[in-house]
Amino acid sequence: MNAKQIGLLIFVGVCTVLVAATVLAGIEENRQAIGAGTEERYSYSIGATPTPVPTVDYSELPEMPSVPAQYDGGMDPPTQTPDQGEDTIDT
Amino acid sequence: MSPAKASGRVVAEINAPRPDSPRVAARQREQRRTRIVTAVAFLVLVAAWFYGYLQSSSNLLPRVPNVLPGATRVEHQGGIYVGYSGNPEPNEVVGYAGTSKSIGYAGPIELLVGVDPAGTIVGVEVVKHRETPSFFRLLKEEQFFEQLLGLSYIDPLRIGQDLDGVGGATISAEAVAAAVREQARALASGPIGADLPRSNEPIRFGMPEVLLIGLYVAGYFGHRSRSRNAKVWIRRITLIAGAIGLGFLFNKPLTIANFISLISGYWPDWHTNLYWFLLLGGILFVTSAQGKNPYCTWFCPFGAIQEGLGRIGGAKLYRPCAWHTRLQWLQRGLAFGAVAVGLALRQPGAVSYEPFGTIFDFTGSTPQWILLALVVLASLPIARPFCNYLCPISPIVDYIGEVRRWAKNLADKVRR
């Protein structure tokens, strides 16, 4: 067997292993893709246990002292509501 | 009979090996072995087909809440799913869901589609898909599914109208859109009770189809041409057109996935995927009628790239006698294994190991990139290394040719 034949056999052997790896990777990727869709937005996923929403019993909270809301002069009061997405144009 | 012809026949008969010579015996042994292996391969493929057919069912009820947000109870009624919510007794309908299937590039994409009582799409989930992994990966990366949310059954739900396409996965994106459109409208005209006008799917006939027909025609005339010069030039032109058009521009080469989809019954809608029918139909027709492979020699895009590289590197066809038959059987074995696994798992796209998408669309898994690099390097000294030692297409086309020979011999025997 000459060097060219050995080279050819190594090429074919390595490529055969890569072909097998490609097929296995493809099958695994397709298996993992099951369940894909719009679940990201709604945070639903197959088999996932929903996180329970914490509940608070307000009757057991200590009563808060009543403090009249007043402006103490430390900060500038808000003068306008945040804009609702209007575009600003730089002139 | 002319004397020249008669004398030619005598010479041929004298030179022909005697029926009891070792050469004839070896050839007959080889033919017998090929027939036995072909028959066994056929039986295994039939078994794989049935295995895949029996494995293709699934229970979808637990998945329905994924596409009907807020549903705490799901009922299966007459082929569709109805989601309910409410406290303490879930009686309020939050939506309807159903499954729909459409054929992508390599196989079906089956989706569970949920709509609210007004017919607005509120969830889509992949139940099953047999698409080529790299194409499907693009759909996820480009967040194609997210575009569908909030659209309604009255919307066009079409790429280029209210949906953005996904470059490199056009057919897959269209298949998803078609499946969602079909199911959203079925749910609207069913439980929601909307009155929908019938819509006819337009036939898509564009540049890829025109180019493919042109290549078939050019290949036919090139094959029939008696002038060697004309043949060489036509072949050069078709190979360059195939590499640029079917390869880099449209990324629509023939793959093993096409054949597995055909056998699995995953036929796409001919209105939107006429190309698929032209490609496979043309190859099957020419191979069955003439016993010739019109694709690999005349316009295979990857073959053209290898030939181009071979011209740069001065490549020569290398078939060492000692290994040729074994390497040929290895190539057939790879093709057979891929078809058998593809049929058994109903995964035509996953077993499509050719690095065509990797070179023409720059998508592929790591093994495919390494494979491509090796083939590109090997193409410099060896003529068409992938075609001659690894490609699954030529063994499949050879197999069709073998079946054709059988059928022809059988017909001849019956006629006698």
Coordinates of N, CA and C in Angstrom, one line a residue, chain B residues 149-292:
Chain B
L149 N -47.9 35.6 16.8 CA -48.8 36.0 18.0 C -49.5 37.3 17.7
G150 N -50.8 37.3 18.0 CA -51.6 38.6 17.9 C -52.2 38.7 16.5
L151 N -51.7 37.9 15.5 CA -52.4 37.9 14.2 C -53.7 37.1 14.3
S152 N -54.5 37.3 13.3 CA -55.8 36.7 13.3 C -56.1 35.8 12.1
Y153 N -57.1 35.0 12.1 CA -57.5 34.2 11.0 C -57.8 35.1 9.8
I154 N -58.2 36.3 10.0 CA -58.6 37.2 8.8 C -57.4 37.8 8.2
D155 N -56.2 37.7 8.9 CA -55.0 38.3 8.3 C -54.4 37.3 7.2
P156 N -53.6 37.8 6.3 CA -53.1 37.0 5.2 C -52.3 35.8 5.8
L157 N -51.5 36.1 6.8 CA -50.5 35.1 7.4 C -49.6 34.5 6.3
R158 N -49.0 35.4 5.6 CA -48.2 35.0 4.5 C -46.8 35.8 4.5
I159 N -45.8 35.1 4.1 CA -44.5 35.7 4.1 C -44.5 36.8 3.0
G160 N -44.0 38.0 3.4 CA -43.9 39.1 2.5 C -45.1 40.0 2.6
Q161 N -46.2 39.5 3.3 CA -47.3 40.4 3.5 C -47.4 40.8 5.0
D162 N -47.8 40.0 5.9 CA -47.8 40.3 7.3 C -46.7 39.6 8.1
L163 N -46.0 38.7 7.4 CA -44.9 38.0 8.1 C -43.6 38.2 7.4
D164 N -42.5 38.4 8.1 CA -41.2 38.6 7.5 C -40.6 37.2 7.3
G165 N -40.0 37.0 6.1 CA -39.4 35.7 5.8 C -38.1 35.5 6.6
V166 N -37.5 34.3 6.5 CA -36.3 34.0 7.2 C -35.3 33.6 6.1
G167 N -34.3 34.5 5.9 CA -33.3 34.2 4.9 C -32.6 32.9 5.1
G168 N -32.5 32.1 4.1 CA -31.8 30.8 4.3 C -32.8 29.7 4.7
A169 N -34.0 30.0 5.1 CA -35.0 29.0 5.6 C -36.3 29.4 5.0
T170 N -36.4 29.8 3.8 CA -37.6 30.3 3.2 C -38.7 29.3 3.2
I171 N -38.4 28.1 2.7 CA -39.4 27.0 2.6 C -39.9 26.6 4.0
S172 N -39.0 26.6 5.0 CA -39.4 26.2 6.3 C -40.3 27.2 6.9
A173 N -40.0 28.5 6.7 CA -40.9 29.6 7.2 C -42.2 29.6 6.5
E174 N -42.2 29.3 5.2 CA -43.5 29.2 4.5 C -44.3 28.1 5.0
A175 N -43.7 27.0 5.3 CA -44.4 25.8 5.8 C -45.0 26.1 7.1
V176 N -44.3 26.8 8.0 CA -44.9 27.1 9.3 C -46.1 28.1 9.1
A177 N -45.9 29.1 8.3 CA -47.0 30.1 8.0 C -48.2 29.3 7.5
A178 N -48.0 28.4 6.5 CA -49.1 27.7 5.9 C -49.8 26.8 7.0
A179 N -49.1 26.2 7.8 CA -49.7 25.3 8.8 C -50.5 26.2 9.8
V180 N -50.0 27.3 10.2 CA -50.7 28.2 11.2 C -51.9 28.8 10.5
R181 N -51.8 29.2 9.3 CA -52.9 29.8 8.5 C -54.0 28.8 8.4
E182 N -53.7 27.6 8.0 CA -54.7 26.5 7.8 C -55.4 26.2 9.1
Q183 N -54.7 26.1 10.2 CA -55.3 25.7 11.4 C -56.1 26.9 12.0
A184 N -55.6 28.1 11.9 CA -56.3 29.3 12.5 C -57.7 29.4 11.7
R185 N -57.7 29.2 10.4 CA -58.9 29.3 9.6 C -59.8 28.2 9.9
A186 N -59.3 27.0 10.1 CA -60.1 25.8 10.4 C -60.8 26.0 11.8
L187 N -60.1 26.6 12.7 CA -60.7 26.8 14.0 C -61.7 28.0 13.9
A188 N -61.4 29.0 13.1 CA -62.4 30.1 12.9 C -63.7 29.6 12.3
S189 N -63.6 28.8 11.3 CA -64.8 28.4 10.6 C -65.5 27.2 11.4
G190 N -64.7 26.6 12.3 CA -65.3 25.5 13.1 C -66.0 26.0 14.4
P191 N -65.3 25.9 15.5 CA -65.9 26.3 16.8 C -66.3 27.8 16.9
I192 N -65.5 28.7 16.3 CA -65.7 30.1 16.4 C -66.9 30.5 15.5
G193 N -67.1 29.8 14.4 CA -68.3 30.0 13.6 C -68.2 31.2 12.6
A194 N -66.9 31.5 12.2 CA -66.8 32.6 11.2 C -67.0 32.1 9.8
D195 N -67.5 33.0 9.0 CA -67.8 32.7 7.6 C -66.6 33.1 6.7
L196 N -65.8 32.1 6.2 CA -64.6 32.4 5.5 C -64.7 32.1 4.0
P197 N -64.3 33.1 3.2 CA -64.3 32.8 1.8 C -63.2 31.8 1.4
R198 N -63.4 31.0 0.4 CA -62.4 30.0 -0.1 C -61.2 30.8 -0.7
S199 N -60.0 30.3 -0.4 CA -58.9 31.0 -1.1 C -58.1 30.0 -1.9
N200 N -57.8 30.3 -3.1 CA -57.0 29.4 -3.9 C -55.5 29.8 -3.8
E201 N -54.7 28.7 -3.6 CA -53.2 28.9 -3.4 C -52.7 29.2 -4.8
P202 N -51.9 30.3 -5.0 CA -51.4 30.6 -6.3 C -50.2 29.7 -6.6
I203 N -50.0 29.3 -7.9 CA -48.9 28.5 -8.2 C -47.6 29.3 -8.3
R204 N -46.6 28.9 -7.7 CA -45.3 29.6 -7.7 C -44.4 29.1 -8.7
F205 N -44.1 29.9 -9.7 CA -43.2 29.5 -10.8 C -42.2 30.7 -11.0
G206 N -41.0 30.5 -10.5 CA -40.1 31.6 -10.5 C -38.7 31.2 -11.1
M207 N -37.7 32.0 -10.8 CA -36.4 31.7 -11.4 C -35.8 30.3 -11.1
P208 N -35.9 29.8 -9.8 CA -35.4 28.5 -9.6 C -36.0 27.4 -10.6
E209 N -37.3 27.5 -10.8 CA -37.9 26.5 -11.7 C -37.5 26.7 -13.1
V210 N -37.4 28.0 -13.5 CA -36.9 28.2 -14.9 C -35.5 27.7 -15.1
L211 N -34.7 28.0 -14.2 CA -33.2 27.6 -14.3 C -33.2 26.0 -14.3
L212 N -33.9 25.4 -13.5 CA -33.9 23.9 -13.4 C -34.3 23.3 -14.7
I213 N -35.4 23.8 -15.3 CA -35.9 23.3 -16.6 C -34.8 23.6 -17.7
G214 N -34.2 24.8 -17.6 CA -33.2 25.1 -18.6 C -32.0 24.1 -18.4
L215 N -31.6 23.8 -17.2 CA -30.5 22.9 -17.0 C -30.8 21.5 -17.5
Y216 N -32.0 21.0 -17.3 CA -32.4 19.7 -17.9 C -32.3 19.7 -19.4
V217 N -32.9 20.8 -20.0 CA -32.9 20.8 -21.5 C -31.5 20.9 -22.0
A218 N -30.6 21.7 -21.4 CA -29.2 21.9 -21.8 C -28.5 20.5 -21.6
G219 N -28.7 19.9 -20.5 CA -28.1 18.6 -20.2 C -28.5 17.5 -21.3
Y220 N -29.8 17.6 -21.7 CA -30.3 16.6 -22.7 C -29.6 16.8 -24.0
F221 N -29.5 18.1 -24.4 CA -28.9 18.4 -25.7 C -27.4 18.1 -25.6
G222 N -26.8 18.4 -24.5 CA -25.4 18.1 -24.3 C -25.1 16.6 -24.4
H223 N -26.0 15.9 -23.8 CA -25.8 14.4 -23.8 C -26.0 13.8 -25.2
R224 N -26.9 14.4 -25.9 CA -27.2 13.9 -27.3 C -26.2 14.4 -28.3
S225 N -25.5 15.5 -28.0 CA -24.6 16.1 -29.0 C -23.5 15.1 -29.4
R226 N -23.2 15.1 -30.7 CA -22.1 14.2 -31.2 C -20.8 14.9 -31.2
S227 N -20.8 16.2 -31.1 CA -19.5 16.9 -31.1 C -19.0 16.9 -29.7
R228 N -17.8 16.5 -29.5 CA -17.2 16.4 -28.2 C -16.9 17.8 -27.6
N229 N -16.6 18.7 -28.6 CA -16.3 20.1 -28.1 C -17.6 20.7 -27.6
A230 N -18.7 20.5 -28.3 CA -20.0 21.1 -27.8 C -20.4 20.5 -26.5
K231 N -20.2 19.2 -26.4 CA -20.5 18.5 -25.1 C -19.7 19.1 -23.9
V232 N -18.4 19.3 -24.2 CA -17.6 19.8 -23.1 C -18.1 21.2 -22.7
W233 N -18.4 22.0 -23.7 CA -18.7 23.4 -23.4 C -20.1 23.5 -22.7
I234 N -21.0 22.7 -23.2 CA -22.4 22.7 -22.6 C -22.3 22.2 -21.1
R235 N -21.4 21.2 -20.9 CA -21.3 20.7 -19.6 C -20.7 21.8 -18.7
R236 N -19.7 22.5 -19.2 CA -19.1 23.6 -18.4 C -20.1 24.6 -18.0
I237 N -20.9 25.0 -19.0 CA -21.9 26.1 -18.7 C -23.0 25.6 -17.7
T238 N -23.5 24.3 -17.9 CA -24.5 23.8 -17.0 C -23.9 23.7 -15.5
L239 N -22.6 23.3 -15.5 CA -22.1 23.1 -14.1 C -21.9 24.5 -13.4
I240 N -21.5 25.5 -14.2 CA -21.3 26.8 -13.6 C -22.7 27.4 -13.2
A241 N -23.7 27.2 -14.1 CA -25.0 27.7 -13.8 C -25.6 27.0 -12.6
G242 N -25.3 25.7 -12.5 CA -25.8 24.9 -11.4 C -25.2 25.4 -10.1
A243 N -23.9 25.6 -10.1 CA -23.2 26.1 -8.9 C -23.7 27.4 -8.4
I244 N -23.8 28.3 -9.4 CA -24.2 29.7 -9.0 C -25.7 29.7 -8.7
G245 N -26.5 29.2 -9.6 CA -28.0 29.2 -9.4 C -28.5 28.3 -8.3
L246 N -28.4 27.0 -8.6 CA -29.0 26.0 -7.6 C -28.2 26.0 -6.3
G247 N -26.9 26.4 -6.4 CA -26.1 26.5 -5.2 C -26.2 27.8 -4.4
F248 N -25.4 28.7 -4.8 CA -25.3 30.0 -4.0 C -26.5 30.9 -4.0
L249 N -27.2 31.0 -5.2 CA -28.4 31.9 -5.2 C -29.6 31.3 -4.5
F250 N -30.0 30.1 -4.9 CA -31.2 29.6 -4.3 C -31.0 28.5 -3.3
N251 N -29.8 27.9 -3.2 CA -29.5 26.9 -2.2 C -30.6 25.7 -2.3
K252 N -30.7 25.2 -3.5 CA -31.7 24.1 -3.7 C -31.1 22.9 -4.4
P253 N -30.0 22.4 -3.8 CA -29.4 21.2 -4.5 C -30.2 20.0 -4.1
L254 N -30.0 18.9 -4.9 CA -30.7 17.6 -4.6 C -30.0 17.0 -3.4
T255 N -30.7 16.6 -2.4 CA -30.1 15.9 -1.3 C -30.8 14.6 -1.0
I256 N -30.2 13.8 -0.1 CA -30.9 12.5 0.2 C -32.2 12.7 0.9
A257 N -32.4 13.9 1.5 CA -33.6 14.2 2.2 C -34.8 14.2 1.2
N258 N -34.5 14.7 0.0 CA -35.6 14.7 -1.0 C -36.1 13.3 -1.3
F259 N -35.2 12.4 -1.4 CA -35.6 11.0 -1.7 C -36.4 10.4 -0.5
I260 N -35.9 10.6 0.7 CA -36.5 10.1 1.9 C -37.9 10.7 2.0
S261 N -38.0 12.0 1.8 CA -39.3 12.6 1.9 C -40.3 12.0 0.9
L262 N -39.8 11.7 -0.3 CA -40.6 11.2 -1.4 C -41.1 9.8 -0.9
I263 N -40.2 8.9 -0.4 CA -40.7 7.6 0.0 C -41.6 7.7 1.2
S264 N -41.3 8.6 2.1 CA -42.1 8.7 3.4 C -43.5 9.3 3.1
G265 N -43.7 9.8 1.9 CA -45.0 10.4 1.6 C -45.1 11.9 2.0
Y266 N -43.9 12.5 2.4 CA -43.9 13.9 2.8 C -43.8 14.8 1.5
W267 N -44.8 14.8 0.8 CA -44.8 15.6 -0.5 C -45.3 17.0 -0.2
P268 N -44.6 18.0 -0.6 CA -45.0 19.4 -0.3 C -46.2 19.8 -1.2
D269 N -46.8 20.9 -0.9 CA -47.9 21.4 -1.8 C -47.3 21.8 -3.1
W270 N -47.8 21.3 -4.2 CA -47.2 21.5 -5.5 C -47.4 23.0 -5.9
H271 N -48.4 23.7 -5.4 CA -48.6 25.1 -5.8 C -47.4 25.9 -5.3
T272 N -46.9 25.6 -4.1 CA -45.9 26.5 -3.6 C -44.5 25.9 -3.7
N273 N -44.4 24.6 -4.0 CA -43.1 24.0 -4.1 C -43.0 23.1 -5.4
L274 N -43.2 23.8 -6.5 CA -43.2 23.1 -7.8 C -41.8 22.6 -8.1
Y275 N -40.8 23.3 -7.6 CA -39.4 23.0 -7.8 C -39.1 21.6 -7.4
W276 N -39.6 21.2 -6.2 CA -39.4 19.9 -5.6 C -39.8 18.8 -6.6
F277 N -41.0 19.0 -7.2 CA -41.6 18.0 -8.1 C -40.8 18.0 -9.4
L278 N -40.3 19.1 -9.9 CA -39.5 19.2 -11.1 C -38.2 18.5 -10.9
L279 N -37.5 18.8 -9.8 CA -36.2 18.2 -9.5 C -36.3 16.7 -9.4
L280 N -37.1 16.2 -8.5 CA -37.2 14.7 -8.3 C -37.9 14.0 -9.5
G281 N -38.9 14.6 -10.0 CA -39.6 14.0 -11.2 C -38.7 13.9 -12.4
G282 N -37.9 15.0 -12.6 CA -37.0 14.9 -13.8 C -36.0 13.9 -13.6
I283 N -35.4 13.8 -12.4 CA -34.3 12.8 -12.2 C -34.9 11.4 -12.3
L284 N -36.0 11.1 -11.7 CA -36.6 9.8 -11.7 C -37.0 9.4 -13.1
F285 N -37.5 10.4 -13.9 CA -38.0 10.1 -15.2 C -36.8 9.8 -16.1
V286 N -35.7 10.6 -16.1 CA -34.6 10.4 -17.0 C -33.9 9.1 -16.6
T287 N -33.7 8.8 -15.3 CA -33.0 7.6 -14.8 C -33.8 6.4 -15.2
S288 N -35.1 6.4 -15.1 CA -36.0 5.3 -15.4 C -36.1 5.0 -16.9
A289 N -36.2 6.1 -17.6 CA -36.3 6.0 -19.1 C -35.0 5.7 -19.8
Q290 N -33.9 6.4 -19.4 CA -32.7 6.2 -20.2 C -31.6 5.5 -19.4
G291 N -31.8 5.3 -18.1 CA -30.7 4.7 -17.3 C -29.5 5.6 -17.1
K292 N -29.7 6.9 -17.3 CA -28.6 7.9 -17.1 C -28.9 8.8 -15.9

